C-alpha atoms as a printed R data frame, in Angstrom:
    type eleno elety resid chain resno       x       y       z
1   ATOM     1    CA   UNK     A     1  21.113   4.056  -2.987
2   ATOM     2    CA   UNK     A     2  24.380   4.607  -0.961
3   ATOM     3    CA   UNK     A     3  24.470   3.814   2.982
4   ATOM     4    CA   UNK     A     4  23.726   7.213   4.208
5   ATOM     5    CA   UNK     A     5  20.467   7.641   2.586
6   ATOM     6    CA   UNK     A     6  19.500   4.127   3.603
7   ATOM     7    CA   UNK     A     7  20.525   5.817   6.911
8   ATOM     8    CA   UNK     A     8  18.663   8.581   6.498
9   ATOM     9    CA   UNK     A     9  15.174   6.875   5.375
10  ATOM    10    CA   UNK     A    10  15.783   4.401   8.116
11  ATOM    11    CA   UNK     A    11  15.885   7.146  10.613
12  ATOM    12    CA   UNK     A    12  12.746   9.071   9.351
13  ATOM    13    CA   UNK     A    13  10.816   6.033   9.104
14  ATOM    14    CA   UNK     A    14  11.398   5.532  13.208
15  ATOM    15    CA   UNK     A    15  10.666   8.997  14.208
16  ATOM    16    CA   UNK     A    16   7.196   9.694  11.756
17  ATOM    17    CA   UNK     A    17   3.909   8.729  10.690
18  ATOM    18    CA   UNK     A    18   4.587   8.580   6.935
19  ATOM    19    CA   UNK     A    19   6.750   6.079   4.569
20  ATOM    20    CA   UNK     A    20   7.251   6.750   0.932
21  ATOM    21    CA   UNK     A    21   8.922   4.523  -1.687
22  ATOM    22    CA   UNK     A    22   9.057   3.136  -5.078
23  ATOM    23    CA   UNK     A    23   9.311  -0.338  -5.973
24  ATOM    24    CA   UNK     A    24  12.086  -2.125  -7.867
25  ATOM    25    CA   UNK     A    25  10.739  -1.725 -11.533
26  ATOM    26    CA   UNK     A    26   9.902   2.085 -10.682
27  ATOM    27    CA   UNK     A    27   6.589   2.331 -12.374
28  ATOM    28    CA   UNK     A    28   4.533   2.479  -9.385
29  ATOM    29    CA   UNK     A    29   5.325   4.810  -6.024
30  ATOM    30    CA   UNK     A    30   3.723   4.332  -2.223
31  ATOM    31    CA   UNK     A    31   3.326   7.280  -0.135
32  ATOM    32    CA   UNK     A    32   1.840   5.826   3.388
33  ATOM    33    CA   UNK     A    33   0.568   7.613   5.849
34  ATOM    34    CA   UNK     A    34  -1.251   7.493   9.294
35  ATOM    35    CA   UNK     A    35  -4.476  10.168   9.521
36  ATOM    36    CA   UNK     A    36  -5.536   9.960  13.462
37  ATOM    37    CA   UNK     A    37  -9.111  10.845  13.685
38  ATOM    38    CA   UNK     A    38  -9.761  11.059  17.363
39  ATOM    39    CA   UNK     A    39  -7.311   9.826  20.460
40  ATOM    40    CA   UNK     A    40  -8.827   6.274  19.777
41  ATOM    41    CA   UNK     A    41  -9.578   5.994  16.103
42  ATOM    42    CA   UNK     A    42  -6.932   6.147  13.025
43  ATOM    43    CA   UNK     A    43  -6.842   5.166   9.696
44  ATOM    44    CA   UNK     A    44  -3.747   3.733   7.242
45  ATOM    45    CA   UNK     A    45  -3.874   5.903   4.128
46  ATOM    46    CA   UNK     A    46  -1.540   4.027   1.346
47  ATOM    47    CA   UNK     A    47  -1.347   6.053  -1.837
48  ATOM    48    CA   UNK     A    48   0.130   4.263  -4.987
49  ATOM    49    CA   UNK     A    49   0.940   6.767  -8.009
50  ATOM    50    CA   UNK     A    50   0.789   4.661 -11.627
51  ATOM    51    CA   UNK     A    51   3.237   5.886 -14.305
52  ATOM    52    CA   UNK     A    52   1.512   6.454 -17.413
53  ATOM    53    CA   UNK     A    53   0.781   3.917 -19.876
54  ATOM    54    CA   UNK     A    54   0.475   1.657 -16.877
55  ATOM    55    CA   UNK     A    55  -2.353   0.420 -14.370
56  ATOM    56    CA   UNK     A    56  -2.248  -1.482 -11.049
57  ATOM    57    CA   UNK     A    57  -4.983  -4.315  -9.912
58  ATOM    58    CA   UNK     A    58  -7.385  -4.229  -7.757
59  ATOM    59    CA   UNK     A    59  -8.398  -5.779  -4.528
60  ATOM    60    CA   UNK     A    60 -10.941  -8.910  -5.435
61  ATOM    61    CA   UNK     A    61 -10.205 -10.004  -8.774
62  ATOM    62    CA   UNK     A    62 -11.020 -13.580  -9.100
63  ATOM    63    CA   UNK     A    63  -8.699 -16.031  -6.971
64  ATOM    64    CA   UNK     A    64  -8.621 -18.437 -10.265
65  ATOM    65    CA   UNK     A    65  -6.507 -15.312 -11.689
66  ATOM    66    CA   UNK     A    66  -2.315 -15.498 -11.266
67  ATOM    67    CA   UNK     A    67  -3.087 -11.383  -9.945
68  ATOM    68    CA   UNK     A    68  -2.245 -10.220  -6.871
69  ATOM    69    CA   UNK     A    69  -3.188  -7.779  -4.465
70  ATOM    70    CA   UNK     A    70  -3.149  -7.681  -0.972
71  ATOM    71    CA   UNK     A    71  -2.283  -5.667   2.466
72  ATOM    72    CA   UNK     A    72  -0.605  -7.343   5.180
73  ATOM    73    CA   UNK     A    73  -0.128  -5.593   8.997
74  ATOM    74    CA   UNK     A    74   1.821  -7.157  11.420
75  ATOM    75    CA   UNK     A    75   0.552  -7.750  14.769
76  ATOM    76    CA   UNK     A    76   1.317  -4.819  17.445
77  ATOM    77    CA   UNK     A    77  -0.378  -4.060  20.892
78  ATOM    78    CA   UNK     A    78  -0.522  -0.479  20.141
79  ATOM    79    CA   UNK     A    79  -3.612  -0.771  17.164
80  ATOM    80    CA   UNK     A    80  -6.192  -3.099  16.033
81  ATOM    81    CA   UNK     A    81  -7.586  -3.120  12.808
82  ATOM    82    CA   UNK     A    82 -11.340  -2.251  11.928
83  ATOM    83    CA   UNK     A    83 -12.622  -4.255   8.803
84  ATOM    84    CA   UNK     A    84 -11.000  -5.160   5.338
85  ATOM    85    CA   UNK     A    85  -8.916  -2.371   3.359
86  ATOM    86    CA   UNK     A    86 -11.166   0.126   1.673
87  ATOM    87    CA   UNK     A    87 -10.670   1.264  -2.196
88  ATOM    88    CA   UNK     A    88 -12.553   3.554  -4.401
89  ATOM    89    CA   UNK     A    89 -14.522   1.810  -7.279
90  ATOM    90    CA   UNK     A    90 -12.027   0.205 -10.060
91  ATOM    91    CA   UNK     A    91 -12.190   0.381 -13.481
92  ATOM    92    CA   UNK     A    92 -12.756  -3.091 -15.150
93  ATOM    93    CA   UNK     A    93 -12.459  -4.681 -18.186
94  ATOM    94    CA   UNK     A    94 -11.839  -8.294 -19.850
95  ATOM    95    CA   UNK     A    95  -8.623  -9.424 -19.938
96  ATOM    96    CA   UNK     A    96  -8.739 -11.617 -23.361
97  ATOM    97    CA   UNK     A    97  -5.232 -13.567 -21.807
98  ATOM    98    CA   UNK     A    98  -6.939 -14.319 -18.717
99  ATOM    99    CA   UNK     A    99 -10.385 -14.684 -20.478
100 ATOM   100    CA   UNK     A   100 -11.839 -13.314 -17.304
101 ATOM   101    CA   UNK     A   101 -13.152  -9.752 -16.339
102 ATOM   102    CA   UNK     A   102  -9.828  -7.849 -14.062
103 ATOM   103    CA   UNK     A   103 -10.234  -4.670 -12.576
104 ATOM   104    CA   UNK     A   104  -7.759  -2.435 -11.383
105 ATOM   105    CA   UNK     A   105  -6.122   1.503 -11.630
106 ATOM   106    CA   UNK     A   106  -4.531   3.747 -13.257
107 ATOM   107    CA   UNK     A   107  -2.985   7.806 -12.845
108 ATOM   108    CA   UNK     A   108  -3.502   7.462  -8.593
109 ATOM   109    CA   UNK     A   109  -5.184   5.159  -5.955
110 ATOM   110    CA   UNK     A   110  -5.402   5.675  -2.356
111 ATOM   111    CA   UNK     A   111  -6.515   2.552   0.029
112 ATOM   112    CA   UNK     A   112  -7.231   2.956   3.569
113 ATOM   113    CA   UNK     A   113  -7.567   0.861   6.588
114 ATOM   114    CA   UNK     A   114  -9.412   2.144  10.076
115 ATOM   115    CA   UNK     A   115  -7.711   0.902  13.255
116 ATOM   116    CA   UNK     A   116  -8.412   1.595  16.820
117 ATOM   117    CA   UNK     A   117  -5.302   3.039  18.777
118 ATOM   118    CA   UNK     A   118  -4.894   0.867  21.918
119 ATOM   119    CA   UNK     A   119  -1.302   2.158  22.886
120 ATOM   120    CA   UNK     A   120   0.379   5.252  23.176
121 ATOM   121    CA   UNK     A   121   3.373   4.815  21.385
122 ATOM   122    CA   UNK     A   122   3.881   1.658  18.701
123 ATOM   123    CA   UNK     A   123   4.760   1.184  15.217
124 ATOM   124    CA   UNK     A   124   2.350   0.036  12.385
125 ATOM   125    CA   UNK     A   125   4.440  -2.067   9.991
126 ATOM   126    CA   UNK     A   126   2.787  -3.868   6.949
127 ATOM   127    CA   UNK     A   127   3.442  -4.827   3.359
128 ATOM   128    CA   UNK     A   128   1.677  -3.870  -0.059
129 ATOM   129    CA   UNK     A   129   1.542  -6.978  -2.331
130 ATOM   130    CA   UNK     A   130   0.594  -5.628  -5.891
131 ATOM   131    CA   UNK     A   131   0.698  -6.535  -9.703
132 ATOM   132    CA   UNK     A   132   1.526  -3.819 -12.531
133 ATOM   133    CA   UNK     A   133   0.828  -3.965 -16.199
134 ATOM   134    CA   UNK     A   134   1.236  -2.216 -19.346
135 ATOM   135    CA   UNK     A   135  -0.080  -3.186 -22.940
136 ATOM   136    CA   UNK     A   136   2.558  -4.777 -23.550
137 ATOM   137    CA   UNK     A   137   4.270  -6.184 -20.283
138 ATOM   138    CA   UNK     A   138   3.617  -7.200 -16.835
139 ATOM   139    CA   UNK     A   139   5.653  -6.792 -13.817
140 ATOM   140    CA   UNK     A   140   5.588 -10.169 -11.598
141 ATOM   141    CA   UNK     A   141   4.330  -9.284  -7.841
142 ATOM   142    CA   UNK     A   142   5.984  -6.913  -5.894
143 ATOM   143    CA   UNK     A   143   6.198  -6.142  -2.170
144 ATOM   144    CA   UNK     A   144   6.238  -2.737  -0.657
145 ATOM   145    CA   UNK     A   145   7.312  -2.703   2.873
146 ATOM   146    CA   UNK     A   146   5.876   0.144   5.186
147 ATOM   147    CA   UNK     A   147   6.809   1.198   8.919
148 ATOM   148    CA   UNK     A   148   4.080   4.231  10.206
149 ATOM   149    CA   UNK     A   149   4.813   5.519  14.044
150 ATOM   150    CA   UNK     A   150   2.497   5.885  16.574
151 ATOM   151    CA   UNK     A   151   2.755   9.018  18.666
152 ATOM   152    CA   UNK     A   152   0.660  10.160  21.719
């Protein structure tokens, strides 16, 4: 990625409420967006789109298990969050290396997280920890970065 389009996303991420990316090993993309539901009330959407032949945990595998999954937001006067990240129901299965039941994605996932709007303006910046697999490989965790403006 040459300067100017680092530029370029830079500049889009500061003056919108939506971040899109893809991760280092490319088989998993983040579109994030903010969906305000009322003057006071919001939610984080974070879309993750699998490549084929591969799947992405899910939130509350077992914490005996090396994988990961989390959402971290970083503190802001402008929002509060409202409860834990939401996700649809995973698939699951057992993992005969782990020798424990995993469950996680595959095709498309969208999380979301409710927050009450306390500020006019403010930025909403977090990161997406997350694990990727195929049959045959698995990607170590990864960290996607995400910066979501808030408007009037």
């Amino acid at each position: 990625m040459n300067r100017l389009t680092i530029l370029v996303l830079t500049v889009l991420m500061m003056f919108c409420s939506h971040s899109k990316g893809q991760t280092l090993f490319g088989q998993v993309t983040w579109e994030c967006t903010l969906k305000r539901k009322s003057p006071e009330e919001g939610e984080i959407r974070m879309k993750a789109r699998i490549a084929p032949g591969w799947h992405m945990y899910a939130l509350g595998n077992s914490p005996l298990s090396p994988i990961k999954m989390n959402f971290k937001f970083e503190p802001d006067r402008s929002y509060q969050l409202v409860g834990n990240v939401s996700q649809p129901s995973p698939l699951l299965k057992s993992d005969k290396l782990l020798g424990m039941p995993v469950t996680y994605f595959e095709n498309e996932v969208e999380f979301g997280q409710k927050i009450r709007l306390k500020g006019k303006n403010g930025t909403i910046r977090g990161t997406i920890q997350f694990m990727q697999c195929s049959d045959q490989v698995c990607v170590p965790p990864q960290d996607f970065g995400f910066s979501l403006k808030i408007f009037n």
